[in-house]
Short mmCIF file of C-alpha atoms and ligand atoms in Angstrom, two decimals:
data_model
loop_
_atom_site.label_atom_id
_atom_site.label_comp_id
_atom_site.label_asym_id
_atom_site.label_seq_id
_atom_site.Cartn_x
_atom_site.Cartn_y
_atom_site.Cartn_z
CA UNK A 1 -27.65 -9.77 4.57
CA UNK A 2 -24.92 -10.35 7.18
CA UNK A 3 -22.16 -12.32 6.45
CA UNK A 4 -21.81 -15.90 8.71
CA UNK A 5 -18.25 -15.53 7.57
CA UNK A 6 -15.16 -13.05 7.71
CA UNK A 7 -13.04 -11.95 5.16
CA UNK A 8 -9.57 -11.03 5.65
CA UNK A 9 -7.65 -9.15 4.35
CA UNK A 10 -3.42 -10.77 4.18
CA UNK A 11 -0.87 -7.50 3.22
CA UNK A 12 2.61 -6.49 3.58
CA UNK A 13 5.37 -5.77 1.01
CA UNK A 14 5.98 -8.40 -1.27
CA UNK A 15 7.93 -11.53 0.02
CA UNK A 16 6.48 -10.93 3.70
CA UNK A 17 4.88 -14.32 3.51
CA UNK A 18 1.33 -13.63 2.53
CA UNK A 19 0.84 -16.45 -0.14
CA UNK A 20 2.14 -18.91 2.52
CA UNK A 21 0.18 -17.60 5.47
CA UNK A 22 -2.74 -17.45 3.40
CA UNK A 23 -2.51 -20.97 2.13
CA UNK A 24 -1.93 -22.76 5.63
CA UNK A 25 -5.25 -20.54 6.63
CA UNK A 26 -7.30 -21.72 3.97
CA UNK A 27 -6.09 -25.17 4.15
CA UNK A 28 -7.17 -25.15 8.15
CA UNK A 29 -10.59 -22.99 8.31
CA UNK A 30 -11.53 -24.03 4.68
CA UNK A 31 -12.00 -20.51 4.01
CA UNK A 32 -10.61 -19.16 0.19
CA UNK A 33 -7.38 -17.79 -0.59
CA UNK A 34 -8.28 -15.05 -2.82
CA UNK A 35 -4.91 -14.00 -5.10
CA UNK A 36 -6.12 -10.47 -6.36
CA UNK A 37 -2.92 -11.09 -8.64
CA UNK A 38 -4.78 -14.74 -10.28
CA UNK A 39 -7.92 -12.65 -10.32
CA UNK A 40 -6.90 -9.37 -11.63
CA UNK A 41 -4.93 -11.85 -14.44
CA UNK A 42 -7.58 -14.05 -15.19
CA UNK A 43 -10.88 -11.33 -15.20
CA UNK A 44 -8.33 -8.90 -16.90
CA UNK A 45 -9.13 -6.28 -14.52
CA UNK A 46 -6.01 -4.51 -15.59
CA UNK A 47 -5.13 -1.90 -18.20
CA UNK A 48 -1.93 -3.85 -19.45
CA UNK A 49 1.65 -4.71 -18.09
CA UNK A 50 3.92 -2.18 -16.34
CA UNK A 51 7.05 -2.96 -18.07
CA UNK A 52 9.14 -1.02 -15.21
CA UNK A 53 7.30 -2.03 -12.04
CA UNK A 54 6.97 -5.83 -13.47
CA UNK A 55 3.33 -5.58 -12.43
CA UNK A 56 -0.24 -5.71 -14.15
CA UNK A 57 -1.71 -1.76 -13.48
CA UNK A 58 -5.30 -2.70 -11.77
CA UNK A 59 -8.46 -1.53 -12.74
CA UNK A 60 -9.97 -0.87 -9.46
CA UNK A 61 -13.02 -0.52 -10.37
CA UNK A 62 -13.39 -3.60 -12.55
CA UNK A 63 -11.19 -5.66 -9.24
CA UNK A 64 -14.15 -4.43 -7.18
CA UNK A 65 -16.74 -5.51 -9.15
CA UNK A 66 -15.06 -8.66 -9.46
CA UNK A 67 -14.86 -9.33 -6.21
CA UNK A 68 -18.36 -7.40 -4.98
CA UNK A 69 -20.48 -10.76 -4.83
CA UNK A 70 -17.83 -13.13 -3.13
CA UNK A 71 -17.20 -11.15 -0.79
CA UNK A 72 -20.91 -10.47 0.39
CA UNK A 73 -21.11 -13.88 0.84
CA UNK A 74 -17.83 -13.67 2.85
CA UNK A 75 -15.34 -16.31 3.60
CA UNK A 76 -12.28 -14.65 1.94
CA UNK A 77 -9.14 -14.59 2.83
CA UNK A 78 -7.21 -11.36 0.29
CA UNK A 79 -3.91 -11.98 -0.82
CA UNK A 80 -2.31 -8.84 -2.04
CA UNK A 81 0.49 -5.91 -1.60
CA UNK A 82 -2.26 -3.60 -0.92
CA UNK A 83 -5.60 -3.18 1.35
CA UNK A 84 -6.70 0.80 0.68
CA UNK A 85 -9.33 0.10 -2.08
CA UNK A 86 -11.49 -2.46 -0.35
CA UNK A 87 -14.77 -0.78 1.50
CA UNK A 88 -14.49 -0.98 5.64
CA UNK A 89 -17.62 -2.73 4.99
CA UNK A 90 -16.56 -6.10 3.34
CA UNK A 91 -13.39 -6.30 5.64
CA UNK A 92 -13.56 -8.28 9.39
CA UNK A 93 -9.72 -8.43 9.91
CA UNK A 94 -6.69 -6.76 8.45
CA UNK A 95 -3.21 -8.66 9.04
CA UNK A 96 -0.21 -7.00 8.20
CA UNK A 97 2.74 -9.13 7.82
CA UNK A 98 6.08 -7.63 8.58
CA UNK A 99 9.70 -8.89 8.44
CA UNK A 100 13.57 -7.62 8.88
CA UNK A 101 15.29 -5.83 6.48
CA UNK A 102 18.23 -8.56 5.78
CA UNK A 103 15.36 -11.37 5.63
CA UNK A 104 13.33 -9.87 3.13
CA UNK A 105 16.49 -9.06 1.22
CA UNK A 106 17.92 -12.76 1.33
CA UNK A 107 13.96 -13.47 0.03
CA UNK A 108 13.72 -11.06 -3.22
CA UNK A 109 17.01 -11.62 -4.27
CA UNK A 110 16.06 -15.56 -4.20
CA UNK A 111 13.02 -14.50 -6.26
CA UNK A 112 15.76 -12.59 -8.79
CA UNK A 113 14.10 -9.40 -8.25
CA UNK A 114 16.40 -7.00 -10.34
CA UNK A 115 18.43 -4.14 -7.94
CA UNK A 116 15.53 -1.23 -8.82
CA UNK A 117 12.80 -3.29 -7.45
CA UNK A 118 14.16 -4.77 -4.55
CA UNK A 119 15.75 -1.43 -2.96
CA UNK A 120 12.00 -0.06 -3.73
CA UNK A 121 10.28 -3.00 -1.87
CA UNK A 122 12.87 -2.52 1.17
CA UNK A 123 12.58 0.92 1.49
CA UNK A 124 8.62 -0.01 1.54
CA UNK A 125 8.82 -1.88 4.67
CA UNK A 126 11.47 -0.08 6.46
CA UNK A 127 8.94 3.00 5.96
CA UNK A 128 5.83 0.49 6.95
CA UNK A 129 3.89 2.13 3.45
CA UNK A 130 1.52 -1.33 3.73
CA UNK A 131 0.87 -0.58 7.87
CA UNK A 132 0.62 2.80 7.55
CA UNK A 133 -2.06 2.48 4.18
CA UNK A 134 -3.84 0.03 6.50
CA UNK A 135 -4.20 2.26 10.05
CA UNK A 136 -5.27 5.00 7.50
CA UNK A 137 -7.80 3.05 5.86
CA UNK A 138 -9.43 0.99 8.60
CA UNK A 139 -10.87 0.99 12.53
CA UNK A 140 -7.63 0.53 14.30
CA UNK A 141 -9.02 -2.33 15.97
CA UNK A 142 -9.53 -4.15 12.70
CA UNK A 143 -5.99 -3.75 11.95
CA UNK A 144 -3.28 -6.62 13.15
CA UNK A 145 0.64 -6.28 12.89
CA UNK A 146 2.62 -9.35 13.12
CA UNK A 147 5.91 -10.55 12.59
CA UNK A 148 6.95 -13.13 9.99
CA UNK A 149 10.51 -13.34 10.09
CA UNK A 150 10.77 -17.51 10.51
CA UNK A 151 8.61 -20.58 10.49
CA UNK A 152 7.49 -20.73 14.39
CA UNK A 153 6.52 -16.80 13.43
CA UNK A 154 4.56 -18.57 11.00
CA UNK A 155 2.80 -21.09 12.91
CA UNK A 156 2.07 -18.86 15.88
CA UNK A 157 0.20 -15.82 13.48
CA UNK A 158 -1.47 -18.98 11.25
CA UNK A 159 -2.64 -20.07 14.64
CA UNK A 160 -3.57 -16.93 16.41
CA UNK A 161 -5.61 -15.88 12.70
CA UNK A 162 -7.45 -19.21 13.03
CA UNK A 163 -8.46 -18.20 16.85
CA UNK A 164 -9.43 -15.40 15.99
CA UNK A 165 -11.91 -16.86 12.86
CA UNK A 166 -13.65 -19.43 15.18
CA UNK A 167 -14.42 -16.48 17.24
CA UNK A 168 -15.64 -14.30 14.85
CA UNK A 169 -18.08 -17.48 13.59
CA UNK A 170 -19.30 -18.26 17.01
CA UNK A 171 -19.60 -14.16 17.47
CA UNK A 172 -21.89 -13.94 14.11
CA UNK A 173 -23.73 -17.48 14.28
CA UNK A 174 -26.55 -17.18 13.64
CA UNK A 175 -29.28 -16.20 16.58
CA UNK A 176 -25.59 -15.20 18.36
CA UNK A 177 -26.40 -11.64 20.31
CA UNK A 178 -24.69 -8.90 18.67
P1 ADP B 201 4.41 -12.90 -0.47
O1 ADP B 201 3.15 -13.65 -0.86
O2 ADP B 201 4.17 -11.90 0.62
O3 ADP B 201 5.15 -12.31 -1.62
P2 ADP B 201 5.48 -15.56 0.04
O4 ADP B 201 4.42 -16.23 0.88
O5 ADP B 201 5.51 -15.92 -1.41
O6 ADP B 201 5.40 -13.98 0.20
O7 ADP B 201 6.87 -15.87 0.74
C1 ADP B 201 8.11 -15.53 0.12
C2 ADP B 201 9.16 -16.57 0.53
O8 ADP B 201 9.48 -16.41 1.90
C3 ADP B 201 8.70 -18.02 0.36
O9 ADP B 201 9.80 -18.78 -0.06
C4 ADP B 201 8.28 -18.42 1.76
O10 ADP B 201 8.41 -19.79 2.00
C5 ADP B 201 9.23 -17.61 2.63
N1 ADP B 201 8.61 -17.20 3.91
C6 ADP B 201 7.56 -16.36 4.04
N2 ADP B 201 7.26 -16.17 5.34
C7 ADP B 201 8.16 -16.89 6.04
C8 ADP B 201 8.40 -17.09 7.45
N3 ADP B 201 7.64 -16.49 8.39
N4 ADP B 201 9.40 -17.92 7.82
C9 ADP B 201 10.17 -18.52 6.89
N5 ADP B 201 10.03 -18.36 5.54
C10 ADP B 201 9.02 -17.56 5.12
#
């Protein structure tokens, strides 16, 4: 069955702005933030707590079976610091949210991330790991880089992401040509 809505997928290293973009999207195309974080906590699709990395270790395949029927339907809009285990098949759009070095900096330290973590998270996005894991996992036309270094960055990709949904609705309405 085709889906009469997208899902999206929201990545980028962690304090890119993903939760906030993600929330202003859902809020405006009543489409649902989906936090793999609240669902891989809540359907314990995790094999326990990584002490060093602060982070629950996912069960992929448990995540995916989680999130199989949902995102049939379609309608999502995926929160998380990754994007290479979700099938090309469920996935419309993949936005990858990038940011300056000092900016994310001045953002993880706010968040208290000890020294370790936050020189691993900025060496992330000065090497683009999240864009690079996305070009090699999707169609490079699925796959969106944009900047989110300050709030009119914000309101221009939030609008530009909402554009681009009412397309893709009036693109797959139904009796729309393919
Ligand atoms: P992530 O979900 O990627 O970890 P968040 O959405 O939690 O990131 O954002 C981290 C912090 O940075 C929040 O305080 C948020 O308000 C701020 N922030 C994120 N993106 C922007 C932006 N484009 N402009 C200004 N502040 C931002």
């Amino acid at each position: 069955m085709a889906r009469t809505q997208p899902n999206i997928i929201v990545t980028g290293t962690p304090g890119v702005g993903k939760t906030t973009h993600c929330e202003m999207l859902a809020e405006r195309t009543g489409l649902r933030h989906v936090s793999i974080n609240q669902i891989v906590k809540d359907k314990e699709c995790h094999e326990g707590w990584d002490d060093e990395f602060g982070c629950w270790i996912v069960d992929e395949d448990k995540l995916l079976d989680a999130m199989e029927d949902e995102a049939k339907v379609g309608g999502s809009i995926i929160d998380w610091h990754a994007c290479d285990l979700f099938p090309e098949s469920w996935i419309d759009l993949v936005v990858v949210l990038r940011v300056d070095s000092t900016t994310l900096y001045d953002r993880l330290a706010a968040r208290k991330y000890p020294e370790a973590k936050l020189q691993e998270n900025l060496d992330s996005e000065i090497m683009e790991v999240l864009l690079q894991e996305a070009r090699d996992s999707y169609a490079e036309q699925m796959v969106v880089e944009l900047q989110s270094n300050t709030s009119d960055d914000m309101d221009s990709n939030v609008d530009r992401i909402e554009q681009w949904i009412m397309q893709w609705r009036k693109d797959n309405a139904e009796g729309a040509s393919a």
